[in-house]
């Protein structure tokens, strides 16, 4: 589902206390970055926060659902993002709690994905 400019502005305002927020449209939705950490996705007006093995249980204990999408072959795919609790929109403590969980999960994922930089062969000038 398309993400409106108003929804993007709202997400930027909501998460601004946590760092530099950037929203990038992708695949009909949008990715939300905080200081270059990809920690949330948007689908229409809905916000989904990043989870991992350490944080998934907290989201599931609240009855929150994962982000599910339809793949080209008609099957469903599930991503490591869960619905943000409604409380984050009007309770600063809940916003801090859930956003911190998502940022921590995103940070762990970013550390896991980093690969060592390969040193390329030196190029020599042709004579």
PDB file of C-alpha atoms in Angstrom:
ATOM      1  CA  UNK A   1       0.000   0.000   0.000  1.00  0.00           C
ATOM      2  CA  UNK A   2       1.293   3.456  -0.860  1.00  0.00           C
ATOM      3  CA  UNK A   3       2.614   5.643   1.926  1.00  0.00           C
ATOM      4  CA  UNK A   4       1.316   9.222   1.980  1.00  0.00           C
ATOM      5  CA  UNK A   5       3.472  12.306   2.466  1.00  0.00           C
ATOM      6  CA  UNK A   6       1.521  12.980   5.683  1.00  0.00           C
ATOM      7  CA  UNK A   7       2.359   9.511   7.029  1.00  0.00           C
ATOM      8  CA  UNK A   8       6.039  10.054   6.222  1.00  0.00           C
ATOM      9  CA  UNK A   9       6.042  13.445   7.959  1.00  0.00           C
ATOM     10  CA  UNK A  10       4.318  11.897  10.974  1.00  0.00           C
ATOM     11  CA  UNK A  11       6.921   9.101  11.202  1.00  0.00           C
ATOM     12  CA  UNK A  12       9.773  11.616  10.980  1.00  0.00           C
ATOM     13  CA  UNK A  13       8.232  13.676  13.771  1.00  0.00           C
ATOM     14  CA  UNK A  14       7.450  10.620  15.904  1.00  0.00           C
ATOM     15  CA  UNK A  15      10.975   9.204  15.775  1.00  0.00           C
ATOM     16  CA  UNK A  16      12.916  12.520  15.706  1.00  0.00           C
ATOM     17  CA  UNK A  17      14.002  12.268  19.383  1.00  0.00           C
ATOM     18  CA  UNK A  18      16.065   9.164  18.525  1.00  0.00           C
ATOM     19  CA  UNK A  19      18.357  10.654  15.888  1.00  0.00           C
ATOM     20  CA  UNK A  20      18.435  11.745  12.277  1.00  0.00           C
ATOM     21  CA  UNK A  21      15.356  10.198  10.656  1.00  0.00           C
ATOM     22  CA  UNK A  22      15.248   9.468   6.946  1.00  0.00           C
ATOM     23  CA  UNK A  23      12.386   7.794   5.088  1.00  0.00           C
ATOM     24  CA  UNK A  24      12.982   6.139   1.731  1.00  0.00           C
ATOM     25  CA  UNK A  25      10.137   4.903  -0.456  1.00  0.00           C
ATOM     26  CA  UNK A  26      10.553   1.304  -1.581  1.00  0.00           C
ATOM     27  CA  UNK A  27       8.356  -1.523  -2.896  1.00  0.00           C
ATOM     28  CA  UNK A  28       5.156   0.505  -2.500  1.00  0.00           C
ATOM     29  CA  UNK A  29       5.944   1.196   1.154  1.00  0.00           C
ATOM     30  CA  UNK A  30       8.795   3.005   2.857  1.00  0.00           C
ATOM     31  CA  UNK A  31      11.868   2.217   4.927  1.00  0.00           C
ATOM     32  CA  UNK A  32      12.578   4.287   8.035  1.00  0.00           C
ATOM     33  CA  UNK A  33      16.191   4.917   9.013  1.00  0.00           C
ATOM     34  CA  UNK A  34      17.589   6.426  12.205  1.00  0.00           C
ATOM     35  CA  UNK A  35      21.210   7.490  11.860  1.00  0.00           C
ATOM     36  CA  UNK A  36      21.519   5.054   8.922  1.00  0.00           C
ATOM     37  CA  UNK A  37      19.996   2.096  10.815  1.00  0.00           C
ATOM     38  CA  UNK A  38      17.037   0.568   8.957  1.00  0.00           C
ATOM     39  CA  UNK A  39      14.709   0.043  11.931  1.00  0.00           C
ATOM     40  CA  UNK A  40      11.133   0.332  10.640  1.00  0.00           C
ATOM     41  CA  UNK A  41       8.993  -0.057   7.559  1.00  0.00           C
ATOM     42  CA  UNK A  42       5.788   1.678   6.620  1.00  0.00           C
ATOM     43  CA  UNK A  43       2.874   0.205   4.707  1.00  0.00           C
ATOM     44  CA  UNK A  44       0.096   2.725   4.182  1.00  0.00           C
ATOM     45  CA  UNK A  45      -0.432   4.316   7.585  1.00  0.00           C
ATOM     46  CA  UNK A  46       0.972   1.325   9.502  1.00  0.00           C
ATOM     47  CA  UNK A  47       4.449   1.268  11.039  1.00  0.00           C
ATOM     48  CA  UNK A  48       6.302  -1.997  11.617  1.00  0.00           C
ATOM     49  CA  UNK A  49       9.360  -2.136  13.899  1.00  0.00           C
ATOM     50  CA  UNK A  50      12.452  -4.321  13.426  1.00  0.00           C
ATOM     51  CA  UNK A  51      12.665  -7.474  15.558  1.00  0.00           C
ATOM     52  CA  UNK A  52      15.230 -10.211  16.025  1.00  0.00           C
ATOM     53  CA  UNK A  53      15.511 -13.315  18.180  1.00  0.00           C
ATOM     54  CA  UNK A  54      16.156 -11.168  21.270  1.00  0.00           C
ATOM     55  CA  UNK A  55      13.121  -8.898  20.816  1.00  0.00           C
ATOM     56  CA  UNK A  56      10.500 -10.955  18.943  1.00  0.00           C
ATOM     57  CA  UNK A  57       8.955 -12.386  22.136  1.00  0.00           C
ATOM     58  CA  UNK A  58       8.206  -8.904  23.504  1.00  0.00           C
ATOM     59  CA  UNK A  59       6.217  -8.081  20.360  1.00  0.00           C
ATOM     60  CA  UNK A  60       4.417 -11.426  20.283  1.00  0.00           C
ATOM     61  CA  UNK A  61       3.543 -11.150  23.998  1.00  0.00           C
ATOM     62  CA  UNK A  62       1.618  -7.974  23.123  1.00  0.00           C
ATOM     63  CA  UNK A  63      -0.274  -9.808  20.373  1.00  0.00           C
ATOM     64  CA  UNK A  64       1.473  -7.835  17.629  1.00  0.00           C
ATOM     65  CA  UNK A  65       1.646  -9.306  14.133  1.00  0.00           C
ATOM     66  CA  UNK A  66       4.582  -9.592  11.714  1.00  0.00           C
ATOM     67  CA  UNK A  67       4.699  -7.797   8.388  1.00  0.00           C
ATOM     68  CA  UNK A  68       3.499 -10.250   5.734  1.00  0.00           C
ATOM     69  CA  UNK A  69       3.742  -9.590   2.009  1.00  0.00           C
ATOM     70  CA  UNK A  70       2.736 -11.415  -1.136  1.00  0.00           C
ATOM     71  CA  UNK A  71       5.533 -12.654  -3.360  1.00  0.00           C
ATOM     72  CA  UNK A  72       5.408 -12.847  -7.162  1.00  0.00           C
ATOM     73  CA  UNK A  73       4.514 -16.540  -7.078  1.00  0.00           C
ATOM     74  CA  UNK A  74       1.496 -15.841  -4.848  1.00  0.00           C
ATOM     75  CA  UNK A  75       3.016 -17.238  -1.670  1.00  0.00           C
ATOM     76  CA  UNK A  76       3.421 -15.157   1.467  1.00  0.00           C
ATOM     77  CA  UNK A  77       6.668 -13.844   2.867  1.00  0.00           C
ATOM     78  CA  UNK A  78       7.226 -12.759   6.461  1.00  0.00           C
ATOM     79  CA  UNK A  79       9.759 -10.116   7.429  1.00  0.00           C
ATOM     80  CA  UNK A  80      11.440  -9.420  10.770  1.00  0.00           C
ATOM     81  CA  UNK A  81       9.209  -6.408  11.387  1.00  0.00           C
ATOM     82  CA  UNK A  82       6.161  -6.362  13.674  1.00  0.00           C
ATOM     83  CA  UNK A  83       3.288  -3.901  14.016  1.00  0.00           C
ATOM     84  CA  UNK A  84       4.176  -1.019  16.278  1.00  0.00           C
ATOM     85  CA  UNK A  85       1.949  -0.948  19.370  1.00  0.00           C
ATOM     86  CA  UNK A  86      -0.730   1.764  19.289  1.00  0.00           C
ATOM     87  CA  UNK A  87       0.637   3.129  22.598  1.00  0.00           C
ATOM     88  CA  UNK A  88       3.717   4.580  20.877  1.00  0.00           C
ATOM     89  CA  UNK A  89       1.611   7.346  19.350  1.00  0.00           C
ATOM     90  CA  UNK A  90       0.517   8.884  22.655  1.00  0.00           C
ATOM     91  CA  UNK A  91       2.865   7.584  25.369  1.00  0.00           C
ATOM     92  CA  UNK A  92       6.489   8.762  25.300  1.00  0.00           C
ATOM     93  CA  UNK A  93       7.661   5.949  27.576  1.00  0.00           C
ATOM     94  CA  UNK A  94       6.128   3.323  25.293  1.00  0.00           C
ATOM     95  CA  UNK A  95       7.559   5.080  22.225  1.00  0.00           C
ATOM     96  CA  UNK A  96      11.018   4.988  23.807  1.00  0.00           C
ATOM     97  CA  UNK A  97      10.652   1.340  24.890  1.00  0.00           C
ATOM     98  CA  UNK A  98       9.551  -0.062  21.519  1.00  0.00           C
ATOM     99  CA  UNK A  99      11.751   2.162  19.383  1.00  0.00           C
ATOM    100  CA  UNK A 100      14.786   1.224  21.478  1.00  0.00           C
ATOM    101  CA  UNK A 101      13.993  -2.467  20.956  1.00  0.00           C
ATOM    102  CA  UNK A 102      13.780  -1.889  17.189  1.00  0.00           C
ATOM    103  CA  UNK A 103      16.974   0.177  17.057  1.00  0.00           C
ATOM    104  CA  UNK A 104      18.838  -2.440  19.090  1.00  0.00           C
ATOM    105  CA  UNK A 105      17.647  -5.201  16.732  1.00  0.00           C
ATOM    106  CA  UNK A 106      18.637  -3.109  13.703  1.00  0.00           C
ATOM    107  CA  UNK A 107      22.053  -2.425  15.224  1.00  0.00           C
ATOM    108  CA  UNK A 108      22.682  -6.119  15.836  1.00  0.00           C
ATOM    109  CA  UNK A 109      21.589  -6.934  12.275  1.00  0.00           C
ATOM    110  CA  UNK A 110      23.871  -4.241  10.838  1.00  0.00           C
ATOM    111  CA  UNK A 111      26.873  -5.596  12.768  1.00  0.00           C
ATOM    112  CA  UNK A 112      26.106  -9.109  11.549  1.00  0.00           C
ATOM    113  CA  UNK A 113      25.880  -8.023   7.904  1.00  0.00           C
ATOM    114  CA  UNK A 114      29.091  -5.990   7.782  1.00  0.00           C
ATOM    115  CA  UNK A 115      31.712  -7.680   5.673  1.00  0.00           C
ATOM    116  CA  UNK A 116      35.405  -6.917   5.714  1.00  0.00           C
ATOM    117  CA  UNK A 117      36.517  -4.567   2.997  1.00  0.00           C
ATOM    118  CA  UNK A 118      38.510  -6.367   0.345  1.00  0.00           C
ATOM    119  CA  UNK A 119      41.674  -4.732  -0.775  1.00  0.00           C
ATOM    120  CA  UNK A 120      41.743  -4.641  -4.536  1.00  0.00           C
ATOM    121  CA  UNK A 121      44.784  -5.231  -6.655  1.00  0.00           C
ATOM    122  CA  UNK A 122      46.702  -2.097  -7.435  1.00  0.00           C
ATOM    123  CA  UNK A 123      46.258  -0.858 -10.944  1.00  0.00           C
ATOM    124  CA  UNK A 124      49.339   0.040 -12.884  1.00  0.00           C
ATOM    125  CA  UNK A 125      49.428   2.606 -15.632  1.00  0.00           C
ATOM    126  CA  UNK A 126      49.869   1.408 -19.168  1.00  0.00           C
ATOM    127  CA  UNK A 127      52.984   2.566 -20.908  1.00  0.00           C
TER     128      UNK A 127
END
